[in-house]
Short mmCIF file of N, CA and C in Angstrom, two decimals:
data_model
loop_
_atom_site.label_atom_id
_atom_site.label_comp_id
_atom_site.label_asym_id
_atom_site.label_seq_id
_atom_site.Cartn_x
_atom_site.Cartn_y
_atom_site.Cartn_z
N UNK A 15 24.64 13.61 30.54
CA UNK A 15 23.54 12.83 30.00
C UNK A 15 22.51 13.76 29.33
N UNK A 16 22.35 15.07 30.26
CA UNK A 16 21.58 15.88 29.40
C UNK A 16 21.56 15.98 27.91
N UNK A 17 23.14 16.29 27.42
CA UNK A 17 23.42 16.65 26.02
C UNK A 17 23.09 15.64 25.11
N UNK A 18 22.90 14.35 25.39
CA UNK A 18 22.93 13.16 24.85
C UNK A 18 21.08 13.18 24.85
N UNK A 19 20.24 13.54 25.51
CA UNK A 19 19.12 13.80 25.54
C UNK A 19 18.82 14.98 24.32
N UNK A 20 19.08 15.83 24.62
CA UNK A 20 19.74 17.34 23.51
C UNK A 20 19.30 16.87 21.94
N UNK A 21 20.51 15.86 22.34
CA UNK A 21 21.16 15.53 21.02
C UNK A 21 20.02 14.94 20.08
N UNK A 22 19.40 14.15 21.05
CA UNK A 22 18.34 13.24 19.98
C UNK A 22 17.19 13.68 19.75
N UNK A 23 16.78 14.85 20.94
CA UNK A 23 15.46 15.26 20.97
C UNK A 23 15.64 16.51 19.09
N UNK A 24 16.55 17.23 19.58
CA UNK A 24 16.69 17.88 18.09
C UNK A 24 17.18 17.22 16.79
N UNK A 25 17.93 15.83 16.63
CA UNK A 25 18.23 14.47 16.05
C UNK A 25 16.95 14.78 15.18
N UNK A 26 15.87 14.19 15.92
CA UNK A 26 14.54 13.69 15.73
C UNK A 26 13.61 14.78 15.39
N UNK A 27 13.72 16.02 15.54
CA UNK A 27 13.60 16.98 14.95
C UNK A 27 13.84 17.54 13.63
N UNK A 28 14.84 17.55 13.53
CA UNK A 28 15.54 17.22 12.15
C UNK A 28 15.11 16.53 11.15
N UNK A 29 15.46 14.92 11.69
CA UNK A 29 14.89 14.24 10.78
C UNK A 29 13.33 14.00 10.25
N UNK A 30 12.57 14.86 11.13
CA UNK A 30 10.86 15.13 10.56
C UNK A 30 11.35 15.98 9.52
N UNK A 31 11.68 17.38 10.02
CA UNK A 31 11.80 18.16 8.92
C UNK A 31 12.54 18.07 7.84
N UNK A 32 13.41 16.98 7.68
CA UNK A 32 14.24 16.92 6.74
C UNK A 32 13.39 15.80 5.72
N UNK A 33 12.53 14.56 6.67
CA UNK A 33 11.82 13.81 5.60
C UNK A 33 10.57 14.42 5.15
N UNK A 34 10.04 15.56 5.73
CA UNK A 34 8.18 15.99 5.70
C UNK A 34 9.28 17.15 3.97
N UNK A 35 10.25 17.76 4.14
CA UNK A 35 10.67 18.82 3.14
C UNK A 35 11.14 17.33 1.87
N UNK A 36 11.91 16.59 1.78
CA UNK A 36 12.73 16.12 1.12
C UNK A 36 12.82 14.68 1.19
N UNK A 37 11.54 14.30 1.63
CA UNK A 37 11.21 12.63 1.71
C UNK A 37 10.62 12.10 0.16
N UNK A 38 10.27 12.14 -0.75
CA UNK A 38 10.81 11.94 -2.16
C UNK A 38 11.77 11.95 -2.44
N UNK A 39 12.73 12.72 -2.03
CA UNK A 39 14.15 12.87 -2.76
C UNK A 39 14.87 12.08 -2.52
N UNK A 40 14.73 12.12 -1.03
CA UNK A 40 15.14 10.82 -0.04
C UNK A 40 15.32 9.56 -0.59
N UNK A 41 13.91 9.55 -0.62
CA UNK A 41 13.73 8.06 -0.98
C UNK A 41 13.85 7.68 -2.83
N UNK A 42 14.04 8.28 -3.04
CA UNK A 42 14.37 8.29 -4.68
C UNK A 42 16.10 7.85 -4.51
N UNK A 43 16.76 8.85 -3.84
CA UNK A 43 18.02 8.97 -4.02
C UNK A 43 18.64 7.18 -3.09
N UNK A 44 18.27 6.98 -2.23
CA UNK A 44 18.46 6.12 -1.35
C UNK A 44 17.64 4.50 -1.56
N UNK A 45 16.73 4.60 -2.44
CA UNK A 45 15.90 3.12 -3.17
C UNK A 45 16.90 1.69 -3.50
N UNK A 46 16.70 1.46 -2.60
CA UNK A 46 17.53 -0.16 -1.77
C UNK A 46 18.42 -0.35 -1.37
N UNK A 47 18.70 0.89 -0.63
CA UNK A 47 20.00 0.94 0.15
C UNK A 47 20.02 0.10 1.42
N UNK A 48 18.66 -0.11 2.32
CA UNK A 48 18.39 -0.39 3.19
C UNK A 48 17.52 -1.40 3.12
N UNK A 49 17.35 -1.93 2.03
CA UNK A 49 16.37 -3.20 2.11
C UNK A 49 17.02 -4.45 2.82
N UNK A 50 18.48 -4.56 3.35
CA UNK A 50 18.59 -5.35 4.04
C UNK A 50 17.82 -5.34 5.48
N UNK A 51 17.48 -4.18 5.83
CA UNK A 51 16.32 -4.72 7.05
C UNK A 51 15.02 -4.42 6.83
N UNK A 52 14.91 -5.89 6.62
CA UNK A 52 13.13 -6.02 5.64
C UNK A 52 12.63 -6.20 6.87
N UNK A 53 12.87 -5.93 8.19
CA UNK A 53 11.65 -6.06 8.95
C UNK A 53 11.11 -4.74 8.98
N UNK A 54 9.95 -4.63 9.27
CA UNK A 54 9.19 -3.43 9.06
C UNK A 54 8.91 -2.84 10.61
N UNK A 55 9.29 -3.37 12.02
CA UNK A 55 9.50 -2.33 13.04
C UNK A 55 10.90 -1.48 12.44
N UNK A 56 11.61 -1.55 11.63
CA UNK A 56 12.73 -0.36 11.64
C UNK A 56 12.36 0.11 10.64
N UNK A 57 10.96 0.67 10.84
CA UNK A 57 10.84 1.38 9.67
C UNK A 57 11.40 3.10 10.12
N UNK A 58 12.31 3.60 9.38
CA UNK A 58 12.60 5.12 9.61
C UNK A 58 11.21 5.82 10.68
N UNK A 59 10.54 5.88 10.30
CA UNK A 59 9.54 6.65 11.21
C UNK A 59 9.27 6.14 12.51
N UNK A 60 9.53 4.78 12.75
CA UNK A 60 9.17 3.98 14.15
C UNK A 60 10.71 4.58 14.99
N UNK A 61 11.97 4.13 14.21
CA UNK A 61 12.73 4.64 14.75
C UNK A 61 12.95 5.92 15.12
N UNK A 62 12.85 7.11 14.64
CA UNK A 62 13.35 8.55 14.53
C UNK A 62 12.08 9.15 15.66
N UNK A 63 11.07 7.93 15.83
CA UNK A 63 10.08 8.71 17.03
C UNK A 63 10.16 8.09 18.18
N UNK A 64 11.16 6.69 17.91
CA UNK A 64 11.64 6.80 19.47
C UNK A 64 12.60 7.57 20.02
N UNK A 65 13.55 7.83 18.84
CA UNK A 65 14.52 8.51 19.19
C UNK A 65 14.57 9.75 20.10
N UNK A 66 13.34 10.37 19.36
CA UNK A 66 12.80 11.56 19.60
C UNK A 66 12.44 12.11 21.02
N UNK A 67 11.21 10.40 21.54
CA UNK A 67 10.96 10.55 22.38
C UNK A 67 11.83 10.30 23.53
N UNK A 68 12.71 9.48 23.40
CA UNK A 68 13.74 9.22 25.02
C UNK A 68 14.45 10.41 24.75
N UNK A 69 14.80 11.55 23.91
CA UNK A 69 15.47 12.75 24.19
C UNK A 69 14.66 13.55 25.16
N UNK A 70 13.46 13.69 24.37
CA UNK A 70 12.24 14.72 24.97
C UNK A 70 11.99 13.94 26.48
N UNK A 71 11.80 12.71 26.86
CA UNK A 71 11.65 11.87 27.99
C UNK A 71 12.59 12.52 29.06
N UNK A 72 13.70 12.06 28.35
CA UNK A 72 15.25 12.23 29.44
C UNK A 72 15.22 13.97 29.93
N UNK A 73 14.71 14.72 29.02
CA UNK A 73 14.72 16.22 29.54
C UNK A 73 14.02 16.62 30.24
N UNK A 74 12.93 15.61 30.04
CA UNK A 74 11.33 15.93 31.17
C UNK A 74 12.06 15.45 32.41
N UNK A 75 12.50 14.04 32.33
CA UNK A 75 12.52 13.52 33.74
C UNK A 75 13.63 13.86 34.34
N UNK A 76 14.65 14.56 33.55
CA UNK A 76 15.95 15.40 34.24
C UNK A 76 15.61 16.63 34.90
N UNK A 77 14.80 17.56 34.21
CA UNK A 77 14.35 18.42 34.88
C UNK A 77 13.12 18.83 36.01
N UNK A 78 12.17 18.10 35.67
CA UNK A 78 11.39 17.97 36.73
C UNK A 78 11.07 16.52 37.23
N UNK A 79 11.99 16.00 37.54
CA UNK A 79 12.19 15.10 39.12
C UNK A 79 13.26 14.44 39.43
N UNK A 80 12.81 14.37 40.85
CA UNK A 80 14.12 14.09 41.54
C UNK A 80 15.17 12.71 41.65
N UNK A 81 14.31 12.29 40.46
CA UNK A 81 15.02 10.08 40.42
C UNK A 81 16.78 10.67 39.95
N UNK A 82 17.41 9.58 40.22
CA UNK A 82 18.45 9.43 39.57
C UNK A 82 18.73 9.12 38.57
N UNK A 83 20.13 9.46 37.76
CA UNK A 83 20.43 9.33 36.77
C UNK A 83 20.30 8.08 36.06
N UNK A 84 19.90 6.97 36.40
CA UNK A 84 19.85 5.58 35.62
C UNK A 84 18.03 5.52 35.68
N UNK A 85 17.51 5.92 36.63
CA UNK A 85 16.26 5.67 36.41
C UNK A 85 15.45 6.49 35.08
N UNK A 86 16.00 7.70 35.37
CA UNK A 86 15.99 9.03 33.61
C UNK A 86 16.09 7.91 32.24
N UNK A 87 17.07 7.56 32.55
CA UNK A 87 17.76 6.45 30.99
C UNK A 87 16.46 5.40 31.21
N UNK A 88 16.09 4.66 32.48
CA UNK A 88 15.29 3.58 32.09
C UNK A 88 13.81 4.07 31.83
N UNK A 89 13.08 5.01 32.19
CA UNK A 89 11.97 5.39 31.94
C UNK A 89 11.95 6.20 30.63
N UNK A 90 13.17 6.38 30.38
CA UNK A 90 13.25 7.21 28.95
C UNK A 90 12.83 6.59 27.86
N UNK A 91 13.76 5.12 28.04
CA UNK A 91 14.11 3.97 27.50
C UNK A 91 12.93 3.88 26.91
N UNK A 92 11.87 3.40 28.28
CA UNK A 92 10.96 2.41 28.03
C UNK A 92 9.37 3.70 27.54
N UNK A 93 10.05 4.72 27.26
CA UNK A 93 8.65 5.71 26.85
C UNK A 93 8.86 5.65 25.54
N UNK A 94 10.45 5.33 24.79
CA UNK A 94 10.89 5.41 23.69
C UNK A 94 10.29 4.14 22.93
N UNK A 95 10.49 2.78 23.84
CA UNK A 95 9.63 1.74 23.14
C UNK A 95 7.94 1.91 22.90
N UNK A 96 7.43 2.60 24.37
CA UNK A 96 5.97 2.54 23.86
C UNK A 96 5.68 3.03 23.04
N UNK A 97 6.11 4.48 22.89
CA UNK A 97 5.51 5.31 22.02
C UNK A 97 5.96 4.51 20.21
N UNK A 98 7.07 3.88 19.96
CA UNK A 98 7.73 3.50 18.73
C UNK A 98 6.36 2.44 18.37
N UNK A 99 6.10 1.65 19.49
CA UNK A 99 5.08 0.34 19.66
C UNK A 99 3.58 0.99 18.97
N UNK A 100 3.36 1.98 19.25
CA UNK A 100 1.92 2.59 19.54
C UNK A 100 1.89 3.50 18.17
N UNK A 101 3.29 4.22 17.61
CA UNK A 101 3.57 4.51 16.09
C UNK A 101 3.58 3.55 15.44
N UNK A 102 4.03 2.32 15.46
CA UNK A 102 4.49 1.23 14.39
C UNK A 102 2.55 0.54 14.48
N UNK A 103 2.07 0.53 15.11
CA UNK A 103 0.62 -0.16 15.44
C UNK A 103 -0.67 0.47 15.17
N UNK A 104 -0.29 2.03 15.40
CA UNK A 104 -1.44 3.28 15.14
C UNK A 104 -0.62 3.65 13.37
N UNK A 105 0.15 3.94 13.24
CA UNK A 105 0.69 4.36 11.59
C UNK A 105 0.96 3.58 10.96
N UNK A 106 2.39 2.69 10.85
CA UNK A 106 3.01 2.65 10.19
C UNK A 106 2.08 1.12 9.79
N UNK A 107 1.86 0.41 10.08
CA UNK A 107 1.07 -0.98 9.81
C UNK A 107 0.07 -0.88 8.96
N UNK A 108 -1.12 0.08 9.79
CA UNK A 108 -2.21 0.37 9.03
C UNK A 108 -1.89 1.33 7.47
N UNK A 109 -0.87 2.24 7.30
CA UNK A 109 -0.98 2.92 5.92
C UNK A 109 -0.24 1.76 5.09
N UNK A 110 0.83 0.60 5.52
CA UNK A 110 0.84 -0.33 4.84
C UNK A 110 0.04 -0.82 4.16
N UNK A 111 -0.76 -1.54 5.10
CA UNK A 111 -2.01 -2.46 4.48
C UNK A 111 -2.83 -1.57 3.59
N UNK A 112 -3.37 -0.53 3.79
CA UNK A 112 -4.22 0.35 3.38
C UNK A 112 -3.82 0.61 2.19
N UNK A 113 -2.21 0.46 1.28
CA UNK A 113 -2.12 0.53 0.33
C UNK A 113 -2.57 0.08 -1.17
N UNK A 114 -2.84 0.65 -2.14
CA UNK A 114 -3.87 0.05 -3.24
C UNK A 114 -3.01 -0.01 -4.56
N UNK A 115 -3.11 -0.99 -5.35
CA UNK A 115 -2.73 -1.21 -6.08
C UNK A 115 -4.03 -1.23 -7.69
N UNK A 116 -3.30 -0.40 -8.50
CA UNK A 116 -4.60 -0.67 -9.75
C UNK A 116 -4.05 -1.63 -10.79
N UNK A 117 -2.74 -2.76 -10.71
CA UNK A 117 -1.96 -3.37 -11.20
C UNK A 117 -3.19 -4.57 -11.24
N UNK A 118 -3.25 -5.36 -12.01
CA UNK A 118 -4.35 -6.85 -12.14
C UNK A 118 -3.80 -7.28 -13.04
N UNK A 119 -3.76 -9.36 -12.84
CA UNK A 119 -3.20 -9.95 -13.96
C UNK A 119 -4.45 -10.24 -14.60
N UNK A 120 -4.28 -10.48 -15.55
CA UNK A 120 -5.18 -10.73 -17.07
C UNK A 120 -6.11 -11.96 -16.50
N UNK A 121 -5.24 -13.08 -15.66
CA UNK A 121 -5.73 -14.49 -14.77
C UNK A 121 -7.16 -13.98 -14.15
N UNK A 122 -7.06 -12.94 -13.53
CA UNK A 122 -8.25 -12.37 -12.67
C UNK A 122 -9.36 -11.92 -13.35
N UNK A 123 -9.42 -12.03 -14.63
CA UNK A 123 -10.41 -11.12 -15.53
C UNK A 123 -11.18 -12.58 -16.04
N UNK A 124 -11.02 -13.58 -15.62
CA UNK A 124 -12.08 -14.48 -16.15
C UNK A 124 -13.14 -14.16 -14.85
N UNK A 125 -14.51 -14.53 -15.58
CA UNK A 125 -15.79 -14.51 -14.88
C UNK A 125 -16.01 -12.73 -14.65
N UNK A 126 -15.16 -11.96 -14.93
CA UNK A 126 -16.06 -10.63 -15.03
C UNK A 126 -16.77 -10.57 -16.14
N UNK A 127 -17.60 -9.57 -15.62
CA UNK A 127 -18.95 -8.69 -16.60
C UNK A 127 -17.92 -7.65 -17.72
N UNK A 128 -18.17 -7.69 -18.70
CA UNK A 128 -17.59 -6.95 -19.72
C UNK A 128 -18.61 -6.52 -20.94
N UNK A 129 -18.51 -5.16 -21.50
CA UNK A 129 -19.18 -5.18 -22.55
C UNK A 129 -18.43 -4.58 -23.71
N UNK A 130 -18.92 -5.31 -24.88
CA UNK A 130 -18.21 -5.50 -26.38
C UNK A 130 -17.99 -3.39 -26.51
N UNK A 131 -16.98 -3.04 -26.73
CA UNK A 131 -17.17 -2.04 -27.51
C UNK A 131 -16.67 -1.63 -29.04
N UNK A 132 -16.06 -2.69 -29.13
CA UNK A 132 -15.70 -2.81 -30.98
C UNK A 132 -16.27 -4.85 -30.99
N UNK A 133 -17.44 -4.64 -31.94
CA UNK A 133 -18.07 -5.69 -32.56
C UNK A 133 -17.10 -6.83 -32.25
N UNK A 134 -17.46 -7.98 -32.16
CA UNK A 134 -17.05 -9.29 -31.83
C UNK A 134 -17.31 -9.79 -33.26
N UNK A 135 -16.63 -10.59 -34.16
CA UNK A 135 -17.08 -11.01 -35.37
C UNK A 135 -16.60 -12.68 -35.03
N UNK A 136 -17.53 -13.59 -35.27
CA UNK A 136 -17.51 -15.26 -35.08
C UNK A 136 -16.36 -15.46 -35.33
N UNK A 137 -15.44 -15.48 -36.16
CA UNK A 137 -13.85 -15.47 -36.17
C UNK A 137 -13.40 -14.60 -36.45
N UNK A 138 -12.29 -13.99 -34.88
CA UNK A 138 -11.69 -12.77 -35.40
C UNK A 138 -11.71 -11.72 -34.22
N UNK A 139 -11.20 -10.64 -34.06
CA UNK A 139 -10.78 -9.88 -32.34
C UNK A 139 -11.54 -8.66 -32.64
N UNK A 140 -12.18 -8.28 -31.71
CA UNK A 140 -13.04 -7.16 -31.36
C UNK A 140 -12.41 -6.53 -29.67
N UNK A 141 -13.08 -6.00 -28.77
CA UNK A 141 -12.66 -5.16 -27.77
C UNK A 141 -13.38 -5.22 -26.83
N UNK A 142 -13.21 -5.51 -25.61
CA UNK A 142 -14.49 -5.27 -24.73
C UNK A 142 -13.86 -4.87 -23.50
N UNK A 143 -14.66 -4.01 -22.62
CA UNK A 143 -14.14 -3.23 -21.43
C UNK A 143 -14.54 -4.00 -20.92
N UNK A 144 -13.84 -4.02 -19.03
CA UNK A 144 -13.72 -5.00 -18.61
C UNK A 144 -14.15 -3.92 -17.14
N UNK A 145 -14.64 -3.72 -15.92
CA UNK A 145 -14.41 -2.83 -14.91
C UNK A 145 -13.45 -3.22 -13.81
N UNK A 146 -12.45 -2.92 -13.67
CA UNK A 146 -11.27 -3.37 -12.90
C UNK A 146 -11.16 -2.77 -11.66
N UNK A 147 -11.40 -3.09 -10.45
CA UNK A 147 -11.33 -1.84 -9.46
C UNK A 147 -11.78 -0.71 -9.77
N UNK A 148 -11.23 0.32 -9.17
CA UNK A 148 -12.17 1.19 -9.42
C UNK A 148 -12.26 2.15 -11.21
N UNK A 149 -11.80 1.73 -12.19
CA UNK A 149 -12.00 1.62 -13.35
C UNK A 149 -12.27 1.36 -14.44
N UNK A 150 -11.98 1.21 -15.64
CA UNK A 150 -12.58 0.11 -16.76
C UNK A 150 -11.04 0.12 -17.33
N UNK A 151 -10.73 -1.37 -18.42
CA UNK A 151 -10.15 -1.22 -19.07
C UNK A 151 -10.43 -1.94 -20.07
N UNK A 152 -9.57 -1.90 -21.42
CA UNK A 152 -10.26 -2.26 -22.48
C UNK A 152 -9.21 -3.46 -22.49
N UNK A 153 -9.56 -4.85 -23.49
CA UNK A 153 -9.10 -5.82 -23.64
C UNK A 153 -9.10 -6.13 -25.18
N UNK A 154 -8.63 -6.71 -26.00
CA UNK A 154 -8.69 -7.76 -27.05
C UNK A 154 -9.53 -8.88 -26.91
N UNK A 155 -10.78 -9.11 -27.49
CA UNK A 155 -11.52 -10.11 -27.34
C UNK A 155 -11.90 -11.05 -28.46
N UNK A 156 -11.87 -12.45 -28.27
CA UNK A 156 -12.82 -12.93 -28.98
C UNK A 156 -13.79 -13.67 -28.57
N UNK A 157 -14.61 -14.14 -29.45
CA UNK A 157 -16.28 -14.88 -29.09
C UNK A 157 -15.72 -16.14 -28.96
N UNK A 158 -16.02 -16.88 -28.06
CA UNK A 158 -15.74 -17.40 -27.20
C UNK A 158 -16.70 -19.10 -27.85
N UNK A 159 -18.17 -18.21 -28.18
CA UNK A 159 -19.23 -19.46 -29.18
C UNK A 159 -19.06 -19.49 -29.98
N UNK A 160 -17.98 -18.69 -30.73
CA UNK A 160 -17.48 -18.31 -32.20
C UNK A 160 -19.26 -17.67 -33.16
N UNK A 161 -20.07 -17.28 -31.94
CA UNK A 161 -21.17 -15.85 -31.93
C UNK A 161 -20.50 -14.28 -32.54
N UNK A 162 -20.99 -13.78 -33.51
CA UNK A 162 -21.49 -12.43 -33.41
C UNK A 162 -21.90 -11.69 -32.56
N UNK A 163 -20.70 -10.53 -31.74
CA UNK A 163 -21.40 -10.05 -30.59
C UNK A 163 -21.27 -8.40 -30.98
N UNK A 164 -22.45 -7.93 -30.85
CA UNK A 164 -22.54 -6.29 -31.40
C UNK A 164 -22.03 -5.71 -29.99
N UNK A 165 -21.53 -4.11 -30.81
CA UNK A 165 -20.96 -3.36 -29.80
C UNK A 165 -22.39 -3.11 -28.61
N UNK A 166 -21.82 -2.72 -27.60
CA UNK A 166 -22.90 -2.69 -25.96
C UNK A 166 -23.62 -4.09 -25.46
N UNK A 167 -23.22 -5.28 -26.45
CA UNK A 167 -23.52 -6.53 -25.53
C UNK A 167 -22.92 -6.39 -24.33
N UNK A 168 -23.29 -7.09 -23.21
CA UNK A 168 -22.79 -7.56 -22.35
C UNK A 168 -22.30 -9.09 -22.57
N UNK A 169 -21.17 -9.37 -21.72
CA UNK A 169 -20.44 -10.25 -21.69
C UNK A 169 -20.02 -11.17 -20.52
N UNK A 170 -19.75 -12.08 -20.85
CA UNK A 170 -18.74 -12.61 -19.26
C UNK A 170 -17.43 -13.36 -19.94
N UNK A 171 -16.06 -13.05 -19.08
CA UNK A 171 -15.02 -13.62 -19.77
C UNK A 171 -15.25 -15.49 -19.27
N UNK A 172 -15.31 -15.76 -19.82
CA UNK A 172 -14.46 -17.28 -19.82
C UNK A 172 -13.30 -17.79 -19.40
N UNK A 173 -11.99 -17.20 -20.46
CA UNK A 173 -10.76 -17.59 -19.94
C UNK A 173 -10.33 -16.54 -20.93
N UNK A 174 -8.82 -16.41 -20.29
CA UNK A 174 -7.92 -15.66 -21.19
C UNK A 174 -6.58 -16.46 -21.97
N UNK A 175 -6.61 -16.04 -23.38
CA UNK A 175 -5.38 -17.24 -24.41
C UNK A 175 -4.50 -16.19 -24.35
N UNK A 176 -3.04 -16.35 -24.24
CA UNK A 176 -2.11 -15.30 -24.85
C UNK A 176 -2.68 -13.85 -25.19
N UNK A 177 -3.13 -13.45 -24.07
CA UNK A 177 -3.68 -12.50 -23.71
C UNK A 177 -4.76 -11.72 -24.45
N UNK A 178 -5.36 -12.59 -24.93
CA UNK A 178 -6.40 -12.16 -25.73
C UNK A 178 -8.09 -12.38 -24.58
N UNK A 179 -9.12 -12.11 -24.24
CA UNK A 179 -9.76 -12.30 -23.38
C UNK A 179 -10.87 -13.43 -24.68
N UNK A 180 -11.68 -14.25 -23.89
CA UNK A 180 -12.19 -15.37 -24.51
C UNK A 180 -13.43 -14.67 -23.96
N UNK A 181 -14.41 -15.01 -24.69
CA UNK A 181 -15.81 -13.98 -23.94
C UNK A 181 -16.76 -14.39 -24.61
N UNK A 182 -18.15 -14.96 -23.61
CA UNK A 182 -19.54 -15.27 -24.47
C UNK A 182 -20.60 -14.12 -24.29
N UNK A 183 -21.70 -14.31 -24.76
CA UNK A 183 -22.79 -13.03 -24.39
C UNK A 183 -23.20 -13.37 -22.99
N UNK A 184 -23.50 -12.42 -22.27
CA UNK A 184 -23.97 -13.02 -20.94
C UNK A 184 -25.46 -12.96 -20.81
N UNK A 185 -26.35 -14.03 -20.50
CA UNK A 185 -27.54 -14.43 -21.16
C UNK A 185 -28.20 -13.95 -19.72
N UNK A 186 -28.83 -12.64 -19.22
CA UNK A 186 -29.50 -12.41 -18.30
C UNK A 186 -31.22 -13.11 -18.39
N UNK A 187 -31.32 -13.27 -17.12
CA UNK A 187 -32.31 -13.79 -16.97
C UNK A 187 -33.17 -12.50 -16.05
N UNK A 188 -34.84 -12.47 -16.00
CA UNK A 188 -35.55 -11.59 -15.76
C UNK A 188 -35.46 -11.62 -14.16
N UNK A 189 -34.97 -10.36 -13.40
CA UNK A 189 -34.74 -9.96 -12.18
C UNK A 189 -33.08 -10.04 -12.04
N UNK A 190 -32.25 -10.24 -13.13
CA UNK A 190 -31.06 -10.01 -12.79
C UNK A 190 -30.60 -9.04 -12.87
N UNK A 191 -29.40 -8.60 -12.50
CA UNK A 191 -28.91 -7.05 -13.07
C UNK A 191 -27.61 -7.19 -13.58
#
């Protein structure tokens, strides 16, 4: 049983150092091989640190104490679930969620603040930046009142046509910003 402990504790060894050196490559080379298990407890890292741990477990509790051989396997077992439980709950969940995307549909850009930076002419497409997360981007615009809008107006979109942004002046009032 030892060797079988052995086996996984350096297993799991391995496989850190083989994904921390060559986990791009990895995952480049291997991109949907495994999407049949879309559940996200098997995620490689939940697994390979339980693995890890009922090796490292089974060697602790083989060598220093005196339980028997099935009790080694069940406390191994069950150090292998916590710790996988306590990785998948402390890591692997939270850098999920935490992930950011700077992707936005065009749908989401009505009612932002935008300002003209190529002239708006009453009929006809001009440009106006738009601040998107944490950036700006520029759009195709037209006037929206079929207004003249000079470059550094401020704006608010309206709606967006075939991807053109629809946009009036945005008429601040005193104490707004």
């Amino acid at each position: 049983m030892e060797a079988l402990y052995w086996g996984c504790l350096f297993g799991g060894i391995l496989f850190a150092i083989v994904s921390v050196l060559l986990g791009d490559v990895l995952s480049s080379a291997m991109d949907g091989v495994l999407d049949f298990l879309s559940f996200d407890f098997f995620n490689p890292m939940v697994i390979a640190g339980g693995i890890t741990v009922f090796g490292g477990a089974g060697i602790m509790f083989t060598q220093y104490t005196n339980m028997a051989a099935g009790a080694h396997v069940t406390l191994s077992i069950l150090s292998a679930i916590v710790v996988s439980i306590l990785v998948y709950f402390g890591y692997v969940r939270p850098m999920e969620n935490s992930e950011n995307s700077t992707g936005f549909s065009e749908k989401e850009l009505a009612g932002r603040i935008g300002t003209v930076t190529v002239p708006l002419p009453a009929e006809g497409f001009g440009e106006v930046m738009v601040r998107v997360g944490a950036g700006n981007t520029a759009h195709i615009a037209s006037s929206f009142d079929r207004k003249i809008l000079p470059a550094g107006a401020r704006v608010v979109v309206i709606d967006v046509v075939e991807g053109v942004l629809r946009v009036s002046e945005l008429e601040e009032r005193k104490g707004d910003e």
